[in-house]
Short mmCIF file of C-alpha atoms in Angstrom, two decimals:
data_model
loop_
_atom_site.label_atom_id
_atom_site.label_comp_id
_atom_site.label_asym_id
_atom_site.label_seq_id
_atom_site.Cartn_x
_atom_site.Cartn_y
_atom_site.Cartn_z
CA UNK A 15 84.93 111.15 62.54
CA UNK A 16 87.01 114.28 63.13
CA UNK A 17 90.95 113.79 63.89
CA UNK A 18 93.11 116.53 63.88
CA UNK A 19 96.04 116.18 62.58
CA UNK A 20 99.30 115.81 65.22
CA UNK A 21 101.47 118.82 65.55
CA UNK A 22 104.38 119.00 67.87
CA UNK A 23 105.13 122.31 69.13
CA UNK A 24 108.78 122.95 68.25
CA UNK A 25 109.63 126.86 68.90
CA UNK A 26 108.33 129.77 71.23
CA UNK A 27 109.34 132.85 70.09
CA UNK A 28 107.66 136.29 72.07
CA UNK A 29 108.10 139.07 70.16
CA UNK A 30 106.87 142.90 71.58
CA UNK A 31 103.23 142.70 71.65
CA UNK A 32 102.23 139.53 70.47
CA UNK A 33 103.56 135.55 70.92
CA UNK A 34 103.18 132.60 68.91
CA UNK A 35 104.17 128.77 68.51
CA UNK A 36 106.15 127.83 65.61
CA UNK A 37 104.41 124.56 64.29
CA UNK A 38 105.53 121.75 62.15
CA UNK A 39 102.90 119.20 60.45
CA UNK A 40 103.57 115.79 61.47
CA UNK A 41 103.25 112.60 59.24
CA UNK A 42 99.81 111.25 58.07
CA UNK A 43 100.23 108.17 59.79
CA UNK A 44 100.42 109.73 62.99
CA UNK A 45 97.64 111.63 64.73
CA UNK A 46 96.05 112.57 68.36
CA UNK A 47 93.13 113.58 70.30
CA UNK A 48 92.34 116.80 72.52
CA UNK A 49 89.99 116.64 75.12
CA UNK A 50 88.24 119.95 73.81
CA UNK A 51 88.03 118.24 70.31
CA UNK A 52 84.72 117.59 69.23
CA UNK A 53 84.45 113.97 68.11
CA UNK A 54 81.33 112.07 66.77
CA UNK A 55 80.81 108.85 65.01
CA UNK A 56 78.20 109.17 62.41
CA UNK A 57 75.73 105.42 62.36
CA UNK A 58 73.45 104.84 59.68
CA UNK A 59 70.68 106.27 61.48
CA UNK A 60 72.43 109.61 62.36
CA UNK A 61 74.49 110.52 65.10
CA UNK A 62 75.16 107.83 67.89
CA UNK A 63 72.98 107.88 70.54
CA UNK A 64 74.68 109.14 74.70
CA UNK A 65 74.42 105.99 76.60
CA UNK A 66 74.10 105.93 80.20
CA UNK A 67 77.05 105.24 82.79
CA UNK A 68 77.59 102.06 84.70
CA UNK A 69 79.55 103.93 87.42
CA UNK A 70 79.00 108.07 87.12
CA UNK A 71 82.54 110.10 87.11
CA UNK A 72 82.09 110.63 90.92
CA UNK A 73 82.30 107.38 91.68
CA UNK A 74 78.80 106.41 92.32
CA UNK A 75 76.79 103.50 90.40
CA UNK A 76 73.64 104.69 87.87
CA UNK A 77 71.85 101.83 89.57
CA UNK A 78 68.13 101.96 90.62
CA UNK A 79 66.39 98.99 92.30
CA UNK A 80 62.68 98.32 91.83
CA UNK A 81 60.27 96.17 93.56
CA UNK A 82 62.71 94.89 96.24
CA UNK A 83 60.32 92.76 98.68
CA UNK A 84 60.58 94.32 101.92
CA UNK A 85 62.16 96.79 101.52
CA UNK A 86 61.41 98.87 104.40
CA UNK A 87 61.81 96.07 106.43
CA UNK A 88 65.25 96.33 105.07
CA UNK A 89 66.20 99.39 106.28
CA UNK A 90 64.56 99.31 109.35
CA UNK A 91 66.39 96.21 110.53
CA UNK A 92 69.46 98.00 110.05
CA UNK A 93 68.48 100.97 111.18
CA UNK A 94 72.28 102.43 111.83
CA UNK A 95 73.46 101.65 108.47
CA UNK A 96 70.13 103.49 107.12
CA UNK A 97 71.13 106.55 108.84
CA UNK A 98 74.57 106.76 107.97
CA UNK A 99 73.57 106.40 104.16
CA UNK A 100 70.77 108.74 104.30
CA UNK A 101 71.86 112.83 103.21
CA UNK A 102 72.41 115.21 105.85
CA UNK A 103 69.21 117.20 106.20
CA UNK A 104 67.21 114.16 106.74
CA UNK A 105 69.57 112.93 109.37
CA UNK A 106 68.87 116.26 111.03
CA UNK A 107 65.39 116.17 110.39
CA UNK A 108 65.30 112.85 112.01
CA UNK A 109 67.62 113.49 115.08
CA UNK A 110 65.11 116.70 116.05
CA UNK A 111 62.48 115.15 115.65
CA UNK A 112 63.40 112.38 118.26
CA UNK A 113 64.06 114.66 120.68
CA UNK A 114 60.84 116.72 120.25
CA UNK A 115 58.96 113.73 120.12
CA UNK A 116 60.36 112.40 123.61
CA UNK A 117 59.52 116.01 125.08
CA UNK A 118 56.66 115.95 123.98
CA UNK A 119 55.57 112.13 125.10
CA UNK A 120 56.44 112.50 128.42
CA UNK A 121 55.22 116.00 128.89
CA UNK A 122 51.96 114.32 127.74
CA UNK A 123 52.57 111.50 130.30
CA UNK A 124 53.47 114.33 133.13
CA UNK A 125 50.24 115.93 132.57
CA UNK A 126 48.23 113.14 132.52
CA UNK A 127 49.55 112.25 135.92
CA UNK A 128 48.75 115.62 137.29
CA UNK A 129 45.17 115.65 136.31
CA UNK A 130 45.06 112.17 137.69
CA UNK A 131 46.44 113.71 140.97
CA UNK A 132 44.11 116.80 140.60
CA UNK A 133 47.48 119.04 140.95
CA UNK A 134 46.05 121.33 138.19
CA UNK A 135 42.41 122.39 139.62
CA UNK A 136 42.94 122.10 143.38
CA UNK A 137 46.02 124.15 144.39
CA UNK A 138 46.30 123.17 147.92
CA UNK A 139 47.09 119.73 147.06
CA UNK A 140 50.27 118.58 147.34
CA UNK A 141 51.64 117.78 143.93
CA UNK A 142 53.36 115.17 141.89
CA UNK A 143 55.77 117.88 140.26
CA UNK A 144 56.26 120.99 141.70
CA UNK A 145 54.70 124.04 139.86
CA UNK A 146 53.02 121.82 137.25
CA UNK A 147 49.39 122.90 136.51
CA UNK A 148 49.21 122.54 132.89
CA UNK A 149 50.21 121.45 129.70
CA UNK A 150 53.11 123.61 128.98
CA UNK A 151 54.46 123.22 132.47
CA UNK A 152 54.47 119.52 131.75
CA UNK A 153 56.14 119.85 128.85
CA UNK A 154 58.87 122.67 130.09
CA UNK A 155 59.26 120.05 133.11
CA UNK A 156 59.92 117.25 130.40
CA UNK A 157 61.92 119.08 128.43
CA UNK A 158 64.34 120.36 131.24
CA UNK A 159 64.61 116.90 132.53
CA UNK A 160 65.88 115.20 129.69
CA UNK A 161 68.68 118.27 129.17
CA UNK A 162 69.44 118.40 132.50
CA UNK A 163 68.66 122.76 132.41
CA UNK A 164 67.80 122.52 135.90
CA UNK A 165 66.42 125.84 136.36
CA UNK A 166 65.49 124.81 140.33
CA UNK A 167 61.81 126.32 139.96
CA UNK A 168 60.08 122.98 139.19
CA UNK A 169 60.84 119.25 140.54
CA UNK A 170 59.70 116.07 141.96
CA UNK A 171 58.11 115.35 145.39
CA UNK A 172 57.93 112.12 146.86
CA UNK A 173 53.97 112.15 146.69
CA UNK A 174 53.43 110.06 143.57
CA UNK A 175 55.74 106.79 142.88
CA UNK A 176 54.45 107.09 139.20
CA UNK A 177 55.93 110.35 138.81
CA UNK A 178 59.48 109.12 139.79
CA UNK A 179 59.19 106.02 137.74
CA UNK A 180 58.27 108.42 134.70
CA UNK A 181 61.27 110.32 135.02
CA UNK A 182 63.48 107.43 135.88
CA UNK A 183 62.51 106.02 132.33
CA UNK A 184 63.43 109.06 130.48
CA UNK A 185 66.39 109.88 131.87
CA UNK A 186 67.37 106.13 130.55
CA UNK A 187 65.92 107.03 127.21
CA UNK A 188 67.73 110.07 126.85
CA UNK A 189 70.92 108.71 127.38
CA UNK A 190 70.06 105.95 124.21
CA UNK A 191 68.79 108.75 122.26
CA UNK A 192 71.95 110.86 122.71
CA UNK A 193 74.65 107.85 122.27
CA UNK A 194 72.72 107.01 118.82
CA UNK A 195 72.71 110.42 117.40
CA UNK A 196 76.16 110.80 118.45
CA UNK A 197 77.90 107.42 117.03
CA UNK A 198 75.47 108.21 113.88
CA UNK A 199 77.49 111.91 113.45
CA UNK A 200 80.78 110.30 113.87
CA UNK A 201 80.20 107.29 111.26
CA UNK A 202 78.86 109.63 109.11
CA UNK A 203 81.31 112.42 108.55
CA UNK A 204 84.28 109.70 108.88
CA UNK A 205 82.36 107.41 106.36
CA UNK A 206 84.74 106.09 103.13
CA UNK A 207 82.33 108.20 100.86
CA UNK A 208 83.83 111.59 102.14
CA UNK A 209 87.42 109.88 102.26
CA UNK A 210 87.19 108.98 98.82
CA UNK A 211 86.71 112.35 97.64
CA UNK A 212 90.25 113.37 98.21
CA UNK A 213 91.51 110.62 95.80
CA UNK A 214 90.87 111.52 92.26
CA UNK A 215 91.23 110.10 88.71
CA UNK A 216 92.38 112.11 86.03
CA UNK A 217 89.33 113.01 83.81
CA UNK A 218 90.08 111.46 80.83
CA UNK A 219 92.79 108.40 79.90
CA UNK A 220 95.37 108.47 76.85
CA UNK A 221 97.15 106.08 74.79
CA UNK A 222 100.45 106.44 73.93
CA UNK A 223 103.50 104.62 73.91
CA UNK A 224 105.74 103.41 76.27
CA UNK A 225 108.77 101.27 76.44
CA UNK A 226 108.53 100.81 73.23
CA UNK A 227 104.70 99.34 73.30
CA UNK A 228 100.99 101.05 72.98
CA UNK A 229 99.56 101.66 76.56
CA UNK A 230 96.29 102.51 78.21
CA UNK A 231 97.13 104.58 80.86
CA UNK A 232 95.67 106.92 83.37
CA UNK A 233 96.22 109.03 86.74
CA UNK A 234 95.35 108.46 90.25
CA UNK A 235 96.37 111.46 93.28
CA UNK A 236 95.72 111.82 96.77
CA UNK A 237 94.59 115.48 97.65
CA UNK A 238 96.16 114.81 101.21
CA UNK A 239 99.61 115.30 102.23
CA UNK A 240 99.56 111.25 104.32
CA UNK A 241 99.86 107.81 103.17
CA UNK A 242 97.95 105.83 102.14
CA UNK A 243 98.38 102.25 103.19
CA UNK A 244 98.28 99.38 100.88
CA UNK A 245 96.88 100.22 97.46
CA UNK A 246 95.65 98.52 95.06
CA UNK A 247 94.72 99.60 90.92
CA UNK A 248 91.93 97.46 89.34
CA UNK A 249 89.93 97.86 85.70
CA UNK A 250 87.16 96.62 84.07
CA UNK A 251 85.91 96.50 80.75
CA UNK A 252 81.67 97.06 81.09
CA UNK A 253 79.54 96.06 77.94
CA UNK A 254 76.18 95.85 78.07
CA UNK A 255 73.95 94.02 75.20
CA UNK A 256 70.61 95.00 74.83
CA UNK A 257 68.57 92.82 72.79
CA UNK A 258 65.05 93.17 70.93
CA UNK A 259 62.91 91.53 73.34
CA UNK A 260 64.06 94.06 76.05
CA UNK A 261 66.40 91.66 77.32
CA UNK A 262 70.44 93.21 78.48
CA UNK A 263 73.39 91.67 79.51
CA UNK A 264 76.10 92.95 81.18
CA UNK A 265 79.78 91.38 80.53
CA UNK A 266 82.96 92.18 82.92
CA UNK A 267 86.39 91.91 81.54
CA UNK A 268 89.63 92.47 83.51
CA UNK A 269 92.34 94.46 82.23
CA UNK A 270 96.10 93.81 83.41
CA UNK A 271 97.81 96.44 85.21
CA UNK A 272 101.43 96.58 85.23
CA UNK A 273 101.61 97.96 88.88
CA UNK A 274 98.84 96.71 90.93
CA UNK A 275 99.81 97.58 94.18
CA UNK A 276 100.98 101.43 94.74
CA UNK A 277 102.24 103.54 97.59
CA UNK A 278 100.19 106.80 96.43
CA UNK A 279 102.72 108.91 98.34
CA UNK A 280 102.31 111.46 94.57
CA UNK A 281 100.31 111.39 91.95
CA UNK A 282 100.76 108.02 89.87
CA UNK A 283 100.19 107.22 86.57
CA UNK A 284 98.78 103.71 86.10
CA UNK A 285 99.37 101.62 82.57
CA UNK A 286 97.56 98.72 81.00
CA UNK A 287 99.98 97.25 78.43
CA UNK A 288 97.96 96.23 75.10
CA UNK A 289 99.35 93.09 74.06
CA UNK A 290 97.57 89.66 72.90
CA UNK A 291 94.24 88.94 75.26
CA UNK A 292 94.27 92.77 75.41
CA UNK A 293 90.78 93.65 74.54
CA UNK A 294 92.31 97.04 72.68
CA UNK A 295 94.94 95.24 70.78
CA UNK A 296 93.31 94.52 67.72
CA UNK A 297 91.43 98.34 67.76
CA UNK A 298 92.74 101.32 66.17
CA UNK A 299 91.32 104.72 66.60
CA UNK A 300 88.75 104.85 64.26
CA UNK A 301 87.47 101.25 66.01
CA UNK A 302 88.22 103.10 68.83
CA UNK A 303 85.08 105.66 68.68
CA UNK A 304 82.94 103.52 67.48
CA UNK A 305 82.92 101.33 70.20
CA UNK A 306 80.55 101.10 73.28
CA UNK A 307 81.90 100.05 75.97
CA UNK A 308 82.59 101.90 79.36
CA UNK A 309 86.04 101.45 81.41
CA UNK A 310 85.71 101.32 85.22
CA UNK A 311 88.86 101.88 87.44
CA UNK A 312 89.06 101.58 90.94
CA UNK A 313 91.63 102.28 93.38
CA UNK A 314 91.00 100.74 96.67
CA UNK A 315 93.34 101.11 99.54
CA UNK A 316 93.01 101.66 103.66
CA UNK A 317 93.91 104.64 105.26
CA UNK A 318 96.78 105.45 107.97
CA UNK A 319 95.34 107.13 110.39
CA UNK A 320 91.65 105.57 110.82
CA UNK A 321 92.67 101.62 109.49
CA UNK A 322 88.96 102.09 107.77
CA UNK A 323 89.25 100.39 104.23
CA UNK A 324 88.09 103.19 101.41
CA UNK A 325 87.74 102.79 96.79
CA UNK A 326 88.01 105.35 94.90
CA UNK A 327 85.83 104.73 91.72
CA UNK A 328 85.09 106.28 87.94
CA UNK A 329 84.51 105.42 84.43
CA UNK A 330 85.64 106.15 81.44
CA UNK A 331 84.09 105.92 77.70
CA UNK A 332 85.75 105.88 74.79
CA UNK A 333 84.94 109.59 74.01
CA UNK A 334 87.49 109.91 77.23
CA UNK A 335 89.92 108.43 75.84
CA UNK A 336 92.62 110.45 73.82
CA UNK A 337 94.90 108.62 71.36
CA UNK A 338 98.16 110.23 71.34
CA UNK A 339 98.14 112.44 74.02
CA UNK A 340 100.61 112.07 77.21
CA UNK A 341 100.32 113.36 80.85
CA UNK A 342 102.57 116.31 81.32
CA UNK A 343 104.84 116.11 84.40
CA UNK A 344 103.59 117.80 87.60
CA UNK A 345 106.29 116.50 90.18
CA UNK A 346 109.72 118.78 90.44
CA UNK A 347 112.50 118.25 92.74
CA UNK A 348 113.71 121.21 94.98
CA UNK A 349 116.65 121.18 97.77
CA UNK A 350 114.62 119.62 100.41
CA UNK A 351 111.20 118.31 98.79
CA UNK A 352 109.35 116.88 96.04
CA UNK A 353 106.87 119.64 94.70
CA UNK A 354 103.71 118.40 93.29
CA UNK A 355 101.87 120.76 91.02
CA UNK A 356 98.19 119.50 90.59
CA UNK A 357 97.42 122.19 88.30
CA UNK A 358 98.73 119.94 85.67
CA UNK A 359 97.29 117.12 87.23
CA UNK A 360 94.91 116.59 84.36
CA UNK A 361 96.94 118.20 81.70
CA UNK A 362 97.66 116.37 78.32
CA UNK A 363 100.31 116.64 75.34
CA UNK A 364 100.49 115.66 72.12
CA UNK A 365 103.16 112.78 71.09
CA UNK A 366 103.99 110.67 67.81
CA UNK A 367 101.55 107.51 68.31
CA UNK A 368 100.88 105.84 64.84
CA UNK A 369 96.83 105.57 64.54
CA UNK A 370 96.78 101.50 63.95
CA UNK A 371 96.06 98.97 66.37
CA UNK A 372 98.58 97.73 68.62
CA UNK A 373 98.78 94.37 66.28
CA UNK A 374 99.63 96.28 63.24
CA UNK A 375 102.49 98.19 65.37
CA UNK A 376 103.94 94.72 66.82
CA UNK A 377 104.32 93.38 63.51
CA UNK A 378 105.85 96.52 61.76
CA UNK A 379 108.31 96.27 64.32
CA UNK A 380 109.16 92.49 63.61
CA UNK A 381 109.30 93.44 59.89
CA UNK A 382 111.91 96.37 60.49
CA UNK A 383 113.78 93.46 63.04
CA UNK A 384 114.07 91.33 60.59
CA UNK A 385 117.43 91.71 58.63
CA UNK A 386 116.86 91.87 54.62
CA UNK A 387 119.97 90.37 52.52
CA UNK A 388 120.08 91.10 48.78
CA UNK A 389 121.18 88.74 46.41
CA UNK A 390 123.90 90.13 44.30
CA UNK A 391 125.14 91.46 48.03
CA UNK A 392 125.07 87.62 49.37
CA UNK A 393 126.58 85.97 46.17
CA UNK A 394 129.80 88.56 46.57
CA UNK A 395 129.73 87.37 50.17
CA UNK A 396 129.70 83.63 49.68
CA UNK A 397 133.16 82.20 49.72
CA UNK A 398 133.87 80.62 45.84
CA UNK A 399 134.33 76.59 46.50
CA UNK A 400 137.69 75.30 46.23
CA UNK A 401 138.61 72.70 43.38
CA UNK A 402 140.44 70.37 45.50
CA UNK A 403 138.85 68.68 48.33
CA UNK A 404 140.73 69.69 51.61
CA UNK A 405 141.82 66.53 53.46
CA UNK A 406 141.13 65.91 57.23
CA UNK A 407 142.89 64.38 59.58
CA UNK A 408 141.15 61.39 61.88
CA UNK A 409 139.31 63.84 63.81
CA UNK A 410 138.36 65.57 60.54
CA UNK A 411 138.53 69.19 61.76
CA UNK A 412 142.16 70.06 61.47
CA UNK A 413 144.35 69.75 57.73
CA UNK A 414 147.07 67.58 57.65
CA UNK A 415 150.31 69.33 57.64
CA UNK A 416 153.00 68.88 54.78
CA UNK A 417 155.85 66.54 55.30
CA UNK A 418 158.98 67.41 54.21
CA UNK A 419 161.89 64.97 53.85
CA UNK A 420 165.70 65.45 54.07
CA UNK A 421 168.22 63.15 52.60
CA UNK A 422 172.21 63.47 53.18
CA UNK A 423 174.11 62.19 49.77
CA UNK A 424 177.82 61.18 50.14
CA UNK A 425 179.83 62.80 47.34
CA UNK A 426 182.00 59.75 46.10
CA UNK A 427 184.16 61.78 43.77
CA UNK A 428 187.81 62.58 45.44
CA UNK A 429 188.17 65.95 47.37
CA UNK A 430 190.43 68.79 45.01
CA UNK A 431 194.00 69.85 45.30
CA UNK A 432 195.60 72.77 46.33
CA UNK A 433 197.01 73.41 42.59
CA UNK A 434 193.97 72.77 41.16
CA UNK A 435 191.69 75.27 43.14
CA UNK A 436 194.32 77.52 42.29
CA UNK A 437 193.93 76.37 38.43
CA UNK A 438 190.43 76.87 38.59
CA UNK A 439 190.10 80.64 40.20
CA UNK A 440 192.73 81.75 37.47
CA UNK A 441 190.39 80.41 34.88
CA UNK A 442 187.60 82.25 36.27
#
C-alpha cells in the first residue's frame, strides 16, 4: 500500500517569478491520504479486484430485478406511477402518440359514418359533417374537434344522431387525455428525484480527530438558498458475502451520528464518533484499505415550500475515505451575511492523525493519564514514623493538650530589716 508521508505546510514565501511552500516532515507515526493519491492493496492473487456499488454516487441503487411475475401487469396497474418513473423522451413519445392515436380513431370512425351515409359519392345528399368526403377530411374534422381550432369551414348537422354521439364521446375523451398528460408533467418535473439533486455529499469522507477522539466524518449542502425542513443524517455499513456455491449475503450495520437531526440552512459537516461497538474502532489504516465494505449515507428531509418528503443518497468505499485529511472551511462572516463558498465545498487538508486504530489511541491516552511516581521520589515524600505513639483523646482525632500545674509556696522564714538590706547591698 502507498501512504505518503504527512507534511504540514508551514510557510508561503513568493519571491519575483516563482513561489513555493516551505515544508516540514512530520513524525512517522503520523500520516494522511489525498484524494489524487493512488492507493492499491496488493492480495495474493494480484491486485484487488473493483467491486460493484450498492447505491451509485448519484444516489441511485445498482439493483436489477429478474423474472418478477407479472410484471407488466405491474406497471400497468399503476399506470401514473409508471409514467412518472419512466425518462423524458418516452413520456413524450407516449403523450403524442395518444393524441395521434385519438385523431386518428375517430377520424376513422367519422369516415366510416360518411360512407355509411353515402356523403362521400353522392354530393347532393345532405351530410353528417359538413364538407367531409374523405379520409383526410375526416381526420382534419377529428383533429380540429378535439383542439377546439374551429376553423368554421367544416361541422355537424343535425342529420345523423351517430355523428353527434361520436363527437360528444371525444370531446369527453379529450378532456381525460389532457388532465393525465398534464398532472403526469407536473409530478414529474416536481418529483423528489430532481429535488434531490440540489443536495449533495461531499465526494469523499475523512478521518480525523475531533474533541479529542478519531471521527468519521463527512459533508452534506443544499445548492438552494431555502430551508429545508426537518432533517435527518443516517449511515449504513453494506457488506456483502459471496460464497462458493454462488450464494451472497448482504449485512446492514448502523453507524451513530452525533447530530441526527440538522437544519441544513449551510453546508454541514456530519461525524460518526469511533468508540467501542464502532465497527472502525478496532481498524487502522492499513486494515482500512483492505477492507470491503461500502458506506451508505442518506440525508432525508421535507421541503418548505412543496411539504413533499425528499433523501438524498450516496456511498462511499474505503478507497473514499482519506485518513488524516480535514474539510477546509467554506463559510465566512461579512457585515450583514454568512458567505458560503462551495468552491471548497469538497476541499481537504492534511492534519496530525496517528495511523492506529482508534483502540490503540484510547489507551495511549489512558497511559499518558495515568500519573507515574518513582520510588526514590515517593520514599523522600513519605513522612518518617514517629517513635512515640501520639495519644488521642476519646474521640481519637484530636491530641490531648499538656497540663500545666501551678503551686503557691508560703515562705516561712521572717521578712528582712531595714539595716540588713542595707548590710547586704554594701556587701555586694
Amino acid at each position: 500500500m502507498k501512504v505518503s508521508e504527512h507534511k504540514l505546510p508551514a510557510v508561503m514565501t513568493s519571491q519575483p517569478g516563482r513561489r513555493f511552500l516551505r515544508l516540514w516532515k512530520m513524525p512517522k507515526q503520523y500520516s494522511s491520504v489525498t484524494a489524487t493519491e493512488d492507493i492499491s492493496v496488493k492480495t495474493e492473487n494480484g491486485l484487488k479486484p473493483k467491486k460493484n456499488l450498492y447505491i451509485r454516487k448519484e444516489g441511485s441503487s445498482n439493483v436489477v430485478f429478474r423474472h418478477v411475475p407479472e410484471e407488466w401487469l405491474l406497471f400497468v396497474t399503476d399506470i401514473f406511477t409508471t409514467l412518472v418513473e419512466i425518462r423524458w423522451r418516452v413520456m413524450f413519445l407516449i403523450f403524442a402518440l395518444s393524441y395521434i392515436l385519438s385523431w386518428l380513431f375517430f377520424g376513422v370512425l367519422f369516415w366510416v359514418i360518411a360512407l355509411a351515409h353515402n356523403d362521400i359519392k353522392d354530393h347532393n345528399n345532405q351530410p353528417c359533417v359538413y364538407e367531409v368526403r374523405s379520409f383526410t377530411a375526416a381526420f382534419l374534422f377529428s383533429l380540429e374537434t378535439q383542439t377546439t381550432i374551429g376553423y368554421g369551414f367544416r361541422g355537424m348537422s343535425e342529420n345523423c344522431m351517430i355523428a353527434i354521439v361520436v363527437v360528444t364521446v371525444q370531446d369527453v375523451i379529450s378532456c381525460f387525455i389532457d388532465t393525465f398528460v398534464i398532472g403526469i408533467v407536473v409530478a414529474k418535473m416536481a418529483s423528489a428525484r430532481k429535488r434531490a439533486q440540489t443536495v449533495g455529499f461531499s465526494n469523499c469522507a475523512v478521518i480525523n480527530l475531533h474533541d479529542g477522539h478519531l471521527c468519521l466524518s463527512w459533508r452534506v449542502g443544499d445548492f438552494r438558498q431555502h430551508h429545508l425542513v426537518e432533517g435527518t443524517a443516517q449511515a449504513q455499513i453494506v457488506r456483502s458475502t459471496v460464497y462458493a456455491s454462488g450464494k451472497m449475503d448482504l449485512s446492514f450495520e448502523d453507524l451513530v451520528i452525533q447530530q441526527r437531526d440538522i437544519v441544513l440552512a449551510t453546508p454541514t459537516t456530519i461525524f460518526h464518533k469511533i468508540e467501542p461497538g464502532s465497527p472502525f474502532y478496532k481498524m487502522r489504516l492499513v486494515d482500512l484499505r483492505k477492507e470491503d465494505f461500502e458506506l451508505v449515507v442518506s440525508f432525508t428531509y421535507t421541503d418548505d415550500y412543496t411539504g413533499t418528503l425528499h433523501q438524498t443518497r450516496t456511498s462511499y468505499t474505503p478507497s473514499d475515505i482519506l485518513w488524516g485529511q480535514l474539510f477546509q472551511e467554506m463559510i465566512r462572516t461579512s457585515r450583514r451575511y454568512y458567505r458560503v463558498d462551495y468552491a471548497l465545498f469538497n476541499h481537504t487538508a492534511r492534519v496530525l492523525v496517528p495511523e492506529g486504530s482508534a483502540e490503540e489511541y484510547e489507551l495511549k491516552k489512558q497511559v499518558r493519564a495515568t500519573p507515574r511516581q518513582s520510588p526514590r521520589h515517593s520514599l523522600r515524600a513519605s513522612p518518617r514514623p514517629s517513635p512515640r505513639p501520639q495519644k488521642k483523646d476519646h474521640h481519637g482525632n484530636l491530641l490531648k493538650s499538656p497540663t500545666i500545674t501551678v503551686e503557691l509556696m508560703k515562705d516561712s522564714r521572717p521578712e528582712p530589716t531595714n539595716e540588713q538590706r542595707s548590710a547586704s547591698q554594701r556587701e555586694e
